[in-house]
PDB file of C-alpha atoms in Angstrom:
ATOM      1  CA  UNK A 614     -28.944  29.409 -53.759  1.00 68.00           C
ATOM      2  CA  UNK A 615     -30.056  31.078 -50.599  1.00 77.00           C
ATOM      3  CA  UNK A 616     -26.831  30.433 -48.552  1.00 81.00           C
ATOM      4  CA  UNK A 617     -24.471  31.102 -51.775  1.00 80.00           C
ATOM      5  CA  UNK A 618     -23.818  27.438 -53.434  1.00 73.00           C
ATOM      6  CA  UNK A 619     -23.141  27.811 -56.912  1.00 74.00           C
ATOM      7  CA  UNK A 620     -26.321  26.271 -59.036  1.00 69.00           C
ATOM      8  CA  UNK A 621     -26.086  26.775 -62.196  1.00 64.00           C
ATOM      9  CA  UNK A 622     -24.758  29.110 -65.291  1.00 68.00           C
ATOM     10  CA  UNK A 623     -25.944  29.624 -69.224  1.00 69.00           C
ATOM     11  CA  UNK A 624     -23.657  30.799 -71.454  1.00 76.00           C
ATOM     12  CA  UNK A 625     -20.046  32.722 -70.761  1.00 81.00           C
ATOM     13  CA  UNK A 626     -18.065  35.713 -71.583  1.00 87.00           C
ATOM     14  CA  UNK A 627     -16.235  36.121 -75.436  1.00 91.00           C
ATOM     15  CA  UNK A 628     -16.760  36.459 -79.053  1.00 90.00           C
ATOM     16  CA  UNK A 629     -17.821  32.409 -80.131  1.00 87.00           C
ATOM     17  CA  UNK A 630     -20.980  30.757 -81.044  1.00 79.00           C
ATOM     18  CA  UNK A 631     -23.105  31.590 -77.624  1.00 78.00           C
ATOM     19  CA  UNK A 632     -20.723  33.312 -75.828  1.00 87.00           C
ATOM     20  CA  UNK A 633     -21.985  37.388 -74.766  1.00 90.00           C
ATOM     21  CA  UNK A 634     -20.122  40.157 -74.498  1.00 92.00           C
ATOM     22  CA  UNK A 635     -22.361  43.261 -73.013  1.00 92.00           C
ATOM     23  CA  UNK A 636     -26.001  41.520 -73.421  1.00 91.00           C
ATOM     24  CA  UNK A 637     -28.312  44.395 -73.246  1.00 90.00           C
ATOM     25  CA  UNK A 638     -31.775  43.039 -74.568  1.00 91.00           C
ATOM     26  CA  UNK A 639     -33.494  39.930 -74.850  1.00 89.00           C
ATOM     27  CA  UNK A 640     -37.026  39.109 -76.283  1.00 90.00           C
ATOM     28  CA  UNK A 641     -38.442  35.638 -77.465  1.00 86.00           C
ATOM     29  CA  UNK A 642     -40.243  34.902 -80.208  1.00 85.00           C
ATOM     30  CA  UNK A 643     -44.111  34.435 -80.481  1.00 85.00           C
ATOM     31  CA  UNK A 644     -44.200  31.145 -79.491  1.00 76.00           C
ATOM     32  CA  UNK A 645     -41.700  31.730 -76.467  1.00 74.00           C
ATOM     33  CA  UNK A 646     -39.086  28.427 -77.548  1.00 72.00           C
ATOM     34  CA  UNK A 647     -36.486  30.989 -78.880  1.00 80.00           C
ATOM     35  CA  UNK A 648     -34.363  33.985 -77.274  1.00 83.00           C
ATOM     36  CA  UNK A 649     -33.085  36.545 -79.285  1.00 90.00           C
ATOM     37  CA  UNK A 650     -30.233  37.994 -77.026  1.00 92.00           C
ATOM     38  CA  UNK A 651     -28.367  41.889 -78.645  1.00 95.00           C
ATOM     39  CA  UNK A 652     -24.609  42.506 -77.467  1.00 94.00           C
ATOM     40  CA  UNK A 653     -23.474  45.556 -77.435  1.00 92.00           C
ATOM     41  CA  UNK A 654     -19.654  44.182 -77.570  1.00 93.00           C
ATOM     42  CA  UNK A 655     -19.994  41.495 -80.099  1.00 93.00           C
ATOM     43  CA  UNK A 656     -22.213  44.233 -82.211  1.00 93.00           C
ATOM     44  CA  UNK A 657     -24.747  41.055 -83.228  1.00 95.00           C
ATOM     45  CA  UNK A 658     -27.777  39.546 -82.480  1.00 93.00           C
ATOM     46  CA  UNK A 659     -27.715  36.099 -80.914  1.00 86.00           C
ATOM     47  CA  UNK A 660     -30.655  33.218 -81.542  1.00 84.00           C
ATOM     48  CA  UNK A 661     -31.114  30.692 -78.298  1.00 78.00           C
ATOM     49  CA  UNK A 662     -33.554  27.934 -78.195  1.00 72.00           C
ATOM     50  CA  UNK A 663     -35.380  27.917 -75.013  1.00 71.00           C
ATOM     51  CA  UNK A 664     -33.764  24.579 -73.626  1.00 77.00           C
ATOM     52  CA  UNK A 665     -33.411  24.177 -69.551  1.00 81.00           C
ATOM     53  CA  UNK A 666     -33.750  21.231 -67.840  1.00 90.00           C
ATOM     54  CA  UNK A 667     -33.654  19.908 -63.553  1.00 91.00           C
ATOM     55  CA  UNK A 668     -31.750  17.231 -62.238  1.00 96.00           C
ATOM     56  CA  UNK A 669     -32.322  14.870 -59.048  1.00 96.00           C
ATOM     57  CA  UNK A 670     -31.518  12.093 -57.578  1.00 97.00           C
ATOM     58  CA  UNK A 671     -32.966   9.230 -56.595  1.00 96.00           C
ATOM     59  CA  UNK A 672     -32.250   7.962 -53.879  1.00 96.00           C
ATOM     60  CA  UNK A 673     -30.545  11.067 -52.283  1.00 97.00           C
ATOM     61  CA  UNK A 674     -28.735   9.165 -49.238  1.00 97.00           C
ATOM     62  CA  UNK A 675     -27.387   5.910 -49.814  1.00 97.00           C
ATOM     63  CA  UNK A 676     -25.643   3.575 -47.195  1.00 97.00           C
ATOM     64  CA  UNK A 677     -22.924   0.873 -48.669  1.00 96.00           C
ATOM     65  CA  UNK A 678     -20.447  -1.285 -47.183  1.00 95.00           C
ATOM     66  CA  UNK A 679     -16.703  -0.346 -47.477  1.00 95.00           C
ATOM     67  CA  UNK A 680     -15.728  -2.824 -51.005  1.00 95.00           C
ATOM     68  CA  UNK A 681     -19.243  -2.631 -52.362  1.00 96.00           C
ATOM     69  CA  UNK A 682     -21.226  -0.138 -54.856  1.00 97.00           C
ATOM     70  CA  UNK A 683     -23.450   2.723 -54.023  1.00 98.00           C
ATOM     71  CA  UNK A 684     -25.866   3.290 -56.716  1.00 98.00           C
ATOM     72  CA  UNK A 685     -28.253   6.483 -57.805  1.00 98.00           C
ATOM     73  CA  UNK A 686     -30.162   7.397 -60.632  1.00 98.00           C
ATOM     74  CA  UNK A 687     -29.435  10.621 -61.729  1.00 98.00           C
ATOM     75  CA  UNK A 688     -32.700  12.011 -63.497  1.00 97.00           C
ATOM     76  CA  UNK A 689     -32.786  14.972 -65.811  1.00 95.00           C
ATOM     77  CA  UNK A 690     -36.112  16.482 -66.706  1.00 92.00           C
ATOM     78  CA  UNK A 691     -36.526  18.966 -70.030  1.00 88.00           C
ATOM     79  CA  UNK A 692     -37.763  22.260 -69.856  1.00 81.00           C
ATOM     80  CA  UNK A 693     -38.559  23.169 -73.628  1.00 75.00           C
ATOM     81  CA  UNK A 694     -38.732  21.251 -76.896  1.00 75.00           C
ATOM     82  CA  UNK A 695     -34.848  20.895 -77.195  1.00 79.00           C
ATOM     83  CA  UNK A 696     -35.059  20.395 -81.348  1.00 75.00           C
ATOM     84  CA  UNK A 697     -31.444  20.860 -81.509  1.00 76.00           C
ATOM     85  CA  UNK A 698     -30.832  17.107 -79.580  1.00 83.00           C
ATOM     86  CA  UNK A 699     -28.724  19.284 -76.662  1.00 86.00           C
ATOM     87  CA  UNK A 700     -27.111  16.428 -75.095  1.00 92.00           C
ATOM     88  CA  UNK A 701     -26.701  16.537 -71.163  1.00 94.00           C
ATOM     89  CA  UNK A 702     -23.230  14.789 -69.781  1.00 96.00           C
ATOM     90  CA  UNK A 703     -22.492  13.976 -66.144  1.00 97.00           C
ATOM     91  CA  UNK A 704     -19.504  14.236 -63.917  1.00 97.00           C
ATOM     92  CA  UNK A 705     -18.666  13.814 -60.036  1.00 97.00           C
ATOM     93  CA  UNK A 706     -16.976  17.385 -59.475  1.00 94.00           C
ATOM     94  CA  UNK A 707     -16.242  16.567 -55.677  1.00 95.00           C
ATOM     95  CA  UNK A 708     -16.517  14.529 -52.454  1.00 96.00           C
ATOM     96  CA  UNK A 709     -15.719  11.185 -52.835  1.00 96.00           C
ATOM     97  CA  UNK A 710     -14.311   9.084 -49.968  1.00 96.00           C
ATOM     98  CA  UNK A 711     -10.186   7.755 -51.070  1.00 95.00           C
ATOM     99  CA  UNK A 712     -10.483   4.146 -52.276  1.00 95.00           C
ATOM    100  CA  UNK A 713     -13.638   5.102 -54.468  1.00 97.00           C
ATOM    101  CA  UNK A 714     -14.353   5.297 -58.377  1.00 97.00           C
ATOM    102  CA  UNK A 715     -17.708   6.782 -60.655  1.00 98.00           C
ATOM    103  CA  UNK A 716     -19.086   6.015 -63.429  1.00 98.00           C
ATOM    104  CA  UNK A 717     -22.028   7.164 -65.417  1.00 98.00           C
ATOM    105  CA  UNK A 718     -24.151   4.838 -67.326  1.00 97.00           C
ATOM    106  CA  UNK A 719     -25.214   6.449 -69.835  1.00 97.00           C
ATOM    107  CA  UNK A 720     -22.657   8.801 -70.037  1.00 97.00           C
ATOM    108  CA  UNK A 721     -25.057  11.260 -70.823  1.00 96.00           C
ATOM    109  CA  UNK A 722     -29.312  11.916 -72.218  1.00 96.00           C
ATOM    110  CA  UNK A 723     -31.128  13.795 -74.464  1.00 93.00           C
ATOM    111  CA  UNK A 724     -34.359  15.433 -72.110  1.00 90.00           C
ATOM    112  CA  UNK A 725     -36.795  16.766 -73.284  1.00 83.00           C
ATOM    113  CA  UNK A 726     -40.225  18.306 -72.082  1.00 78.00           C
ATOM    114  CA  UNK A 727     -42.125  14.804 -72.609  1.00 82.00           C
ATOM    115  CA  UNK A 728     -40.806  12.713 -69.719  1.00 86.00           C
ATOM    116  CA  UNK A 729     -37.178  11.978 -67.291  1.00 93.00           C
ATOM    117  CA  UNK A 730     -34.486  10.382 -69.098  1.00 94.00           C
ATOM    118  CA  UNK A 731     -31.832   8.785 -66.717  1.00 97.00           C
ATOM    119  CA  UNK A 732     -28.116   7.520 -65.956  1.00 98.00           C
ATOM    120  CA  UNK A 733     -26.915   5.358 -63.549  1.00 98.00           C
ATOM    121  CA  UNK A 734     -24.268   6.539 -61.523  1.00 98.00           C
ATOM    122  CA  UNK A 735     -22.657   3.796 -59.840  1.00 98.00           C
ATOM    123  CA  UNK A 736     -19.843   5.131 -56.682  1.00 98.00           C
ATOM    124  CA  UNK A 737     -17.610   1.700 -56.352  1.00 98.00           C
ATOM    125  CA  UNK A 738     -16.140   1.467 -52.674  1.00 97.00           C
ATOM    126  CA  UNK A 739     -13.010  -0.290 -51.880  1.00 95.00           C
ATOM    127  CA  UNK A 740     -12.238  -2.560 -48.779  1.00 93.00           C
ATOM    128  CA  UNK A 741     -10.054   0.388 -47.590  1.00 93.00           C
ATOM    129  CA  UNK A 742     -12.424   3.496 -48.191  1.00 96.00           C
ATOM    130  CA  UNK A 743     -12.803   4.867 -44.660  1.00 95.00           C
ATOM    131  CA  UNK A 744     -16.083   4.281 -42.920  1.00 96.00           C
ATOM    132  CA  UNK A 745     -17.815   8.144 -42.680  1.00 96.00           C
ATOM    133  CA  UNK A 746     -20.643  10.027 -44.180  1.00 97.00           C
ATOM    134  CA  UNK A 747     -19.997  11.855 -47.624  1.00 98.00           C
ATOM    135  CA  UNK A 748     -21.473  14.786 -49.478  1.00 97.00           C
ATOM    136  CA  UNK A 749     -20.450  13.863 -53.308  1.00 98.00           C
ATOM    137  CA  UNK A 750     -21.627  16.405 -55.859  1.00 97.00           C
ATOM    138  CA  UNK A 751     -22.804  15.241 -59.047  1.00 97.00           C
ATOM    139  CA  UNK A 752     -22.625  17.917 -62.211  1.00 96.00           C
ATOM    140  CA  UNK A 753     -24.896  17.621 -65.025  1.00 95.00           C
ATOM    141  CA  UNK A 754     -23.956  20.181 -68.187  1.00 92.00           C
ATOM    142  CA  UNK A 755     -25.160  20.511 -71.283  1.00 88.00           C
ATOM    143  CA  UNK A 756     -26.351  23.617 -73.890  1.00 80.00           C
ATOM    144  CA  UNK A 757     -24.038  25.626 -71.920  1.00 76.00           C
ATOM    145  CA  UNK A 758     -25.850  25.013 -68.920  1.00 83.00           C
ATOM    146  CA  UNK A 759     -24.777  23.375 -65.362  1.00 89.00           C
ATOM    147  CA  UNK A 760     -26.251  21.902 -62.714  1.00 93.00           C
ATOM    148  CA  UNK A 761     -24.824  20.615 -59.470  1.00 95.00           C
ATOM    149  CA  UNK A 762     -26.792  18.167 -56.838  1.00 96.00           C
ATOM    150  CA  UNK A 763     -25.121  17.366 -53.690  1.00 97.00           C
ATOM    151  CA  UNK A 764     -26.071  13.477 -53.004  1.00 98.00           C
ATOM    152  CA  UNK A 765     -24.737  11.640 -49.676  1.00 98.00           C
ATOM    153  CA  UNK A 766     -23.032   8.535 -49.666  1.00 98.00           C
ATOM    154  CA  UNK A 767     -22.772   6.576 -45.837  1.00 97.00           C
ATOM    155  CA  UNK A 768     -19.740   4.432 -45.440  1.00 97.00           C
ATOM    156  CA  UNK A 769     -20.334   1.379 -43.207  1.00 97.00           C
ATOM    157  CA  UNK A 770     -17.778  -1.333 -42.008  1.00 97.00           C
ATOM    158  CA  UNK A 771     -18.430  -4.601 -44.588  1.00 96.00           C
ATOM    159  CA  UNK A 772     -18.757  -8.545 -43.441  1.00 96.00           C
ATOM    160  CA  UNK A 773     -17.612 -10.470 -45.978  1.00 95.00           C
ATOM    161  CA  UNK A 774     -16.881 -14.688 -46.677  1.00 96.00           C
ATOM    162  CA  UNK A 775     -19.243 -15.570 -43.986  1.00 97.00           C
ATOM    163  CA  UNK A 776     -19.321 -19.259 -43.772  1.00 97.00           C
ATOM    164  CA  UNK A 777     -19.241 -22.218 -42.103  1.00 96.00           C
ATOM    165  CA  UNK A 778     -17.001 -25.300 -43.001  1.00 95.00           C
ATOM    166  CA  UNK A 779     -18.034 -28.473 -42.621  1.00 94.00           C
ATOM    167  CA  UNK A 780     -21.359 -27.672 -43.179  1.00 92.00           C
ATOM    168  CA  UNK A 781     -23.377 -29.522 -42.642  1.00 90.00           C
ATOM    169  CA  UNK A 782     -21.766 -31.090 -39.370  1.00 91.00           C
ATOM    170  CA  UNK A 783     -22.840 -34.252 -36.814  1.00 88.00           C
ATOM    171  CA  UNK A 784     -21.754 -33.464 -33.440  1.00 86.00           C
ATOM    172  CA  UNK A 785     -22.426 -36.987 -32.462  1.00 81.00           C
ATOM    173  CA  UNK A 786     -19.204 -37.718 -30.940  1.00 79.00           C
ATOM    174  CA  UNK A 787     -18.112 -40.220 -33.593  1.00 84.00           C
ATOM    175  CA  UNK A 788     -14.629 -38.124 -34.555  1.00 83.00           C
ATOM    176  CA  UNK A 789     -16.013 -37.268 -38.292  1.00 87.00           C
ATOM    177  CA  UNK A 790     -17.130 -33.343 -38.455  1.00 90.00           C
ATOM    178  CA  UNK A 791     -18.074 -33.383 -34.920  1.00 90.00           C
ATOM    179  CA  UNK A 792     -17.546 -29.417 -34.963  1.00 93.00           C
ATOM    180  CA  UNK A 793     -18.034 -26.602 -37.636  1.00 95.00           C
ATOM    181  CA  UNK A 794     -15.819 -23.486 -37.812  1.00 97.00           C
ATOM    182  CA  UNK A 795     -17.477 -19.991 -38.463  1.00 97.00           C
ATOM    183  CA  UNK A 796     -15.030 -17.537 -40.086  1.00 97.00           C
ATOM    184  CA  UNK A 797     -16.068 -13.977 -42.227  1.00 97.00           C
ATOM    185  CA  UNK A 798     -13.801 -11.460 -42.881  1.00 97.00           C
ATOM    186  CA  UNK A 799     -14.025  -7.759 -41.911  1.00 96.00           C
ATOM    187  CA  UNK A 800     -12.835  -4.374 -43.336  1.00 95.00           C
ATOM    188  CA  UNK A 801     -11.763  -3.059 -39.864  1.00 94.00           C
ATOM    189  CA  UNK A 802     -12.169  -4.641 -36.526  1.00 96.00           C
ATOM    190  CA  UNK A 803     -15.512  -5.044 -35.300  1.00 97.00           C
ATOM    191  CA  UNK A 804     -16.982  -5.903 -31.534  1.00 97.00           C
ATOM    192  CA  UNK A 805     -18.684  -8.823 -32.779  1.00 98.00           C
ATOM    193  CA  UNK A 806     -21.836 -10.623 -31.927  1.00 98.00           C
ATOM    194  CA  UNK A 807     -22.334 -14.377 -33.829  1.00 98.00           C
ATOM    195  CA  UNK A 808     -26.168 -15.400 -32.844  1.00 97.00           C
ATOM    196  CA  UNK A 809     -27.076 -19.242 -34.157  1.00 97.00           C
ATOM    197  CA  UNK A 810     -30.638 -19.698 -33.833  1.00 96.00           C
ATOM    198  CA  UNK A 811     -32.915 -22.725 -34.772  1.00 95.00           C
ATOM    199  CA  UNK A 812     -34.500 -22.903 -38.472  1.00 94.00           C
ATOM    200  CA  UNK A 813     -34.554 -21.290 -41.740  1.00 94.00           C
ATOM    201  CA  UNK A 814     -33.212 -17.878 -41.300  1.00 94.00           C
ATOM    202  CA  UNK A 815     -34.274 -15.503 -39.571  1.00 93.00           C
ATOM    203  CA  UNK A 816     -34.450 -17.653 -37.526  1.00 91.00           C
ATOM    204  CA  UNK A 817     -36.763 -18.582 -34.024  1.00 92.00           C
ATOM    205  CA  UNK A 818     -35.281 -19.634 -30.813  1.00 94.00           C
ATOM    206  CA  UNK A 819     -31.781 -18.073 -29.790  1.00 96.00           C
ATOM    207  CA  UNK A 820     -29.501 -21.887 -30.112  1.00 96.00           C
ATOM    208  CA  UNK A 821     -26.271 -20.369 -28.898  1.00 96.00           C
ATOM    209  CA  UNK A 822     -24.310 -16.902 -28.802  1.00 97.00           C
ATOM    210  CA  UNK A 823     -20.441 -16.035 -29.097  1.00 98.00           C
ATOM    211  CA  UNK A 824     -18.795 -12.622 -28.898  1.00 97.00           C
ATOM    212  CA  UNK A 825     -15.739 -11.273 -29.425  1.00 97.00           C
ATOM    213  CA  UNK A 826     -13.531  -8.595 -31.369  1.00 97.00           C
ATOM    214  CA  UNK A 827     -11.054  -8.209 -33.936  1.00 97.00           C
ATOM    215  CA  UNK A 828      -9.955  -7.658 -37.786  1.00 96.00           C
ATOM    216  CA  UNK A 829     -11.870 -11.203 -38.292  1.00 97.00           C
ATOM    217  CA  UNK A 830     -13.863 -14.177 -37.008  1.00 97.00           C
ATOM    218  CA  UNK A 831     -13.416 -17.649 -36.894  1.00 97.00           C
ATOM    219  CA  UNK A 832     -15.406 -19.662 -34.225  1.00 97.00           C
ATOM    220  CA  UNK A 833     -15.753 -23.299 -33.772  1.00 97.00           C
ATOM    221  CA  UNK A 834     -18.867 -24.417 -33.016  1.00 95.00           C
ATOM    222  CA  UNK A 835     -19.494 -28.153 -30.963  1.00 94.00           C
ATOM    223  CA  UNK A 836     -23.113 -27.957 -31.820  1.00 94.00           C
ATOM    224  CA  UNK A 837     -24.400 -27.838 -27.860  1.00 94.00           C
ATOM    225  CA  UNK A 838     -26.589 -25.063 -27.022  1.00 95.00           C
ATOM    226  CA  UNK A 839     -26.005 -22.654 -24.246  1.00 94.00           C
ATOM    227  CA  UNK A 840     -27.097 -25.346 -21.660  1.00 94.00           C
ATOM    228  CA  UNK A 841     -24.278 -27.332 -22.809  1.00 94.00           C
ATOM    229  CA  UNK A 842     -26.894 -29.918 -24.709  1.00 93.00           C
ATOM    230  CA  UNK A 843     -26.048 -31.545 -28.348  1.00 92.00           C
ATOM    231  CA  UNK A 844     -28.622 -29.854 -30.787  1.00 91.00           C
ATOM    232  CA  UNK A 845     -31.425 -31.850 -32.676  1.00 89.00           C
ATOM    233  CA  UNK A 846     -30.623 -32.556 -36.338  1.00 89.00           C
ATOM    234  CA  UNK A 847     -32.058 -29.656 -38.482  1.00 90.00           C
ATOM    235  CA  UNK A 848     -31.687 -26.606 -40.215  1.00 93.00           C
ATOM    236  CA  UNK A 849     -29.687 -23.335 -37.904  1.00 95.00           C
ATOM    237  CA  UNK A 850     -29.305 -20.040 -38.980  1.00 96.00           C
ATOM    238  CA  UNK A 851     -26.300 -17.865 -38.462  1.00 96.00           C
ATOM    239  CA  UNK A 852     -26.434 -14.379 -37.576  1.00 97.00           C
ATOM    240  CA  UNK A 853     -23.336 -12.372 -37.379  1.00 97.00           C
ATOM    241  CA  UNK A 854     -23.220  -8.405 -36.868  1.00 97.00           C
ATOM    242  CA  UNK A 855     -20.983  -6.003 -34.908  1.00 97.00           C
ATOM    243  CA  UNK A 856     -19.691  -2.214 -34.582  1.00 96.00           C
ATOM    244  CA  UNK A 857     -16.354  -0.922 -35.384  1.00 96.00           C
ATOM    245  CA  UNK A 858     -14.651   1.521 -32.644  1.00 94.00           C
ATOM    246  CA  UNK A 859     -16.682   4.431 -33.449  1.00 93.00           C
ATOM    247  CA  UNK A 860     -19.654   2.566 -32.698  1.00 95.00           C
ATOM    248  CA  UNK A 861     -20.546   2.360 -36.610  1.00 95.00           C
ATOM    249  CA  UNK A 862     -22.319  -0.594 -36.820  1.00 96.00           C
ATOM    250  CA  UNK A 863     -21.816  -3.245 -40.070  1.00 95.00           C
ATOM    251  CA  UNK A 864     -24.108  -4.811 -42.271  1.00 93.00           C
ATOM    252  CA  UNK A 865     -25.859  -7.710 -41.091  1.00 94.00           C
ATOM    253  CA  UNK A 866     -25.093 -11.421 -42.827  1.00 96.00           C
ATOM    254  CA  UNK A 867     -27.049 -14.573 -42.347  1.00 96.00           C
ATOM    255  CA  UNK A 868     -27.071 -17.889 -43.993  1.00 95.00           C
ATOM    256  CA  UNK A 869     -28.485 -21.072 -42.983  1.00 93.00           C
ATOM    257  CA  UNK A 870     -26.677 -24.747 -42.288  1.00 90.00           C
TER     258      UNK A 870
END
C-alpha cells in the first residue's frame, strides 16, 4: 500500500502447478475469466482462472473486557466466477495481546461473485491479558492469493461476580439479614465507585454511594440512605464502575435487589 504494508501476492517463483519462472506475456480469453500467462524459464504456457476476492471486517475496532471474547466477522467478497471451488482459509499472522487465543468459524469459504460469505473470528481474552489497545492482523489466503486486514482489539479492565448476598435484605433492626454485602471481583485494581439508586435498574434517585480502591469489592450495606434514614421496602439497583491506574475505565455492571 501507499506507506509500504505488504497486501497481497498471486502466485510464486519455481517449476510446479502455478508457480512462474520469467512470465513475459499474459492475455485472457474472450470472455476475460481465464489468464493465459508464457514463461520464458518454465518454457510453457500457464492457464489461470480469473479468481480474486476482498476481505473486511466488520466491526473493525472492538472493545472487550480482560477474560471475555472479542468477536468480528471476517467477510470475503468474490471477484470472478471461481468454477474451480478455490477455497479461502484464515489465520491471525500477528498482534495479539499474551493471555489470548483465535479461532475461525468456519475455518474457511468458498466466495464467489454472487454475494459475501463469512467466518467468525472469535479473539478469547484471559483474566490476565493486559489492558491496552491492539492492532491484530487477520490473513485470508486462498488460489495462491493473500490478503492481510489489520483489525483493533481494546483491552479494558473486567467486573466480574457482582452480587449481593442476602438479597433481598430487611434492615428493620430485628437481627435477621439486617445488612447485605456487595462483593465483585476485578482483573486489576480499580478506583471504584458503587452507586445504589431506587428502582428497576437504571435506576432514578441516587439511594446511597461508596468508594474505594483495590484488586476487589466487598461492601456492606445497612440499607440507610446518605441521610442516615432506613430505606422504604422496594426494588434498588446497583451500579458499580471504576478505572484502573492508567485511568482505563471498566465495564459497567448493574443488577437489581
Amino acid at each position: 500500500d501507499p506507506v509500504g504494508r505488504f497486501i497481497s501476492q498471486w502466485s510464486s517463483g519455481g517449476n510446479g502447478v502455478g508457480q512462474l519462472s520469467s512470465p513475459y506475456g499474459v492475455a485472457f480469453d474472450p470472455t476475460g475469466d481465464f489468464l493465459y500467462v508464457t514463461e520464458l524459464g518454465n518454457n510453457r504456457v500457464q492457464k489461470f482462472e480469473r479468481f480474486g476476492f476482498s476481505v473486511t471486517a466488520n466491526p473493525n475496532t472492538k472493545t472487550v473486557g480482560s477474560g471475555d471474547i472479542a468477536t468480528y466477522s471476517i467477510d470475503v467478497s468474490g471477484i470472478g466466477q471461481n468454477t474451480l471451488g478455490t477455497l479461502v482459509s484464515f489465520y491471525v499472522l500477528s498482534g495479539l495481546p499474551s493471555g489470548t487465543t483465535w479461532s475461525f468459524a468456519p475455518a474457511s469459504v468458498t466466495p464467489s461473485s454472487s454475494g459475501i460469505v463469512s467466518s467468525t473470528l472469535s479473539l478469547d481474552t484471559s483474566p490476565t491479558t493486559p489492558v491496552g489497545t491492539y492492532t491484530v492482523y487477520v490473513e485470508a489466503e486462498g488460489g495462491g492469493q493473500t490478503r492481510i486486514i489489520p483489525i483493533t482489539m481494546k483491552v479494558i479492565p473486567n467486573i466480574t461476580n457482582f452480587k449481593a448476598m442476602p438479597n433481598p435484605f430487611s434492615p428493620n433492626a430485628n437481627g435477621i439479614k439486617d445488612t447485605t454485602t456487595i462483593t465483585a471481583n476485578f482483573t486489576v485494581p480499580l478506583d471504584w465507585t458503587l452507586n445504589i439508586k431506587k428502582g428497576l435498574c437504571p435506576g432514578t434517585l441516587l439511594v446511597k454511594s461508596f468508594t474505594g480502591s483495590g484488586p476487589s469489592l466487598s461492601q456492606v450495606w445497612d440499607g440507610k440512605d446518605t441521610g442516615g434514614t432506613t430505606v422504604a421496602d422496594g426494588k434498588y439497583c446497583y451500579l458499580l464502575g471504576g478505572k484502573d491506574a492508567g485511568n482505563v475505565y471498566a465495564n459497567t455492571v448493574s443488577f437489581t435487589g
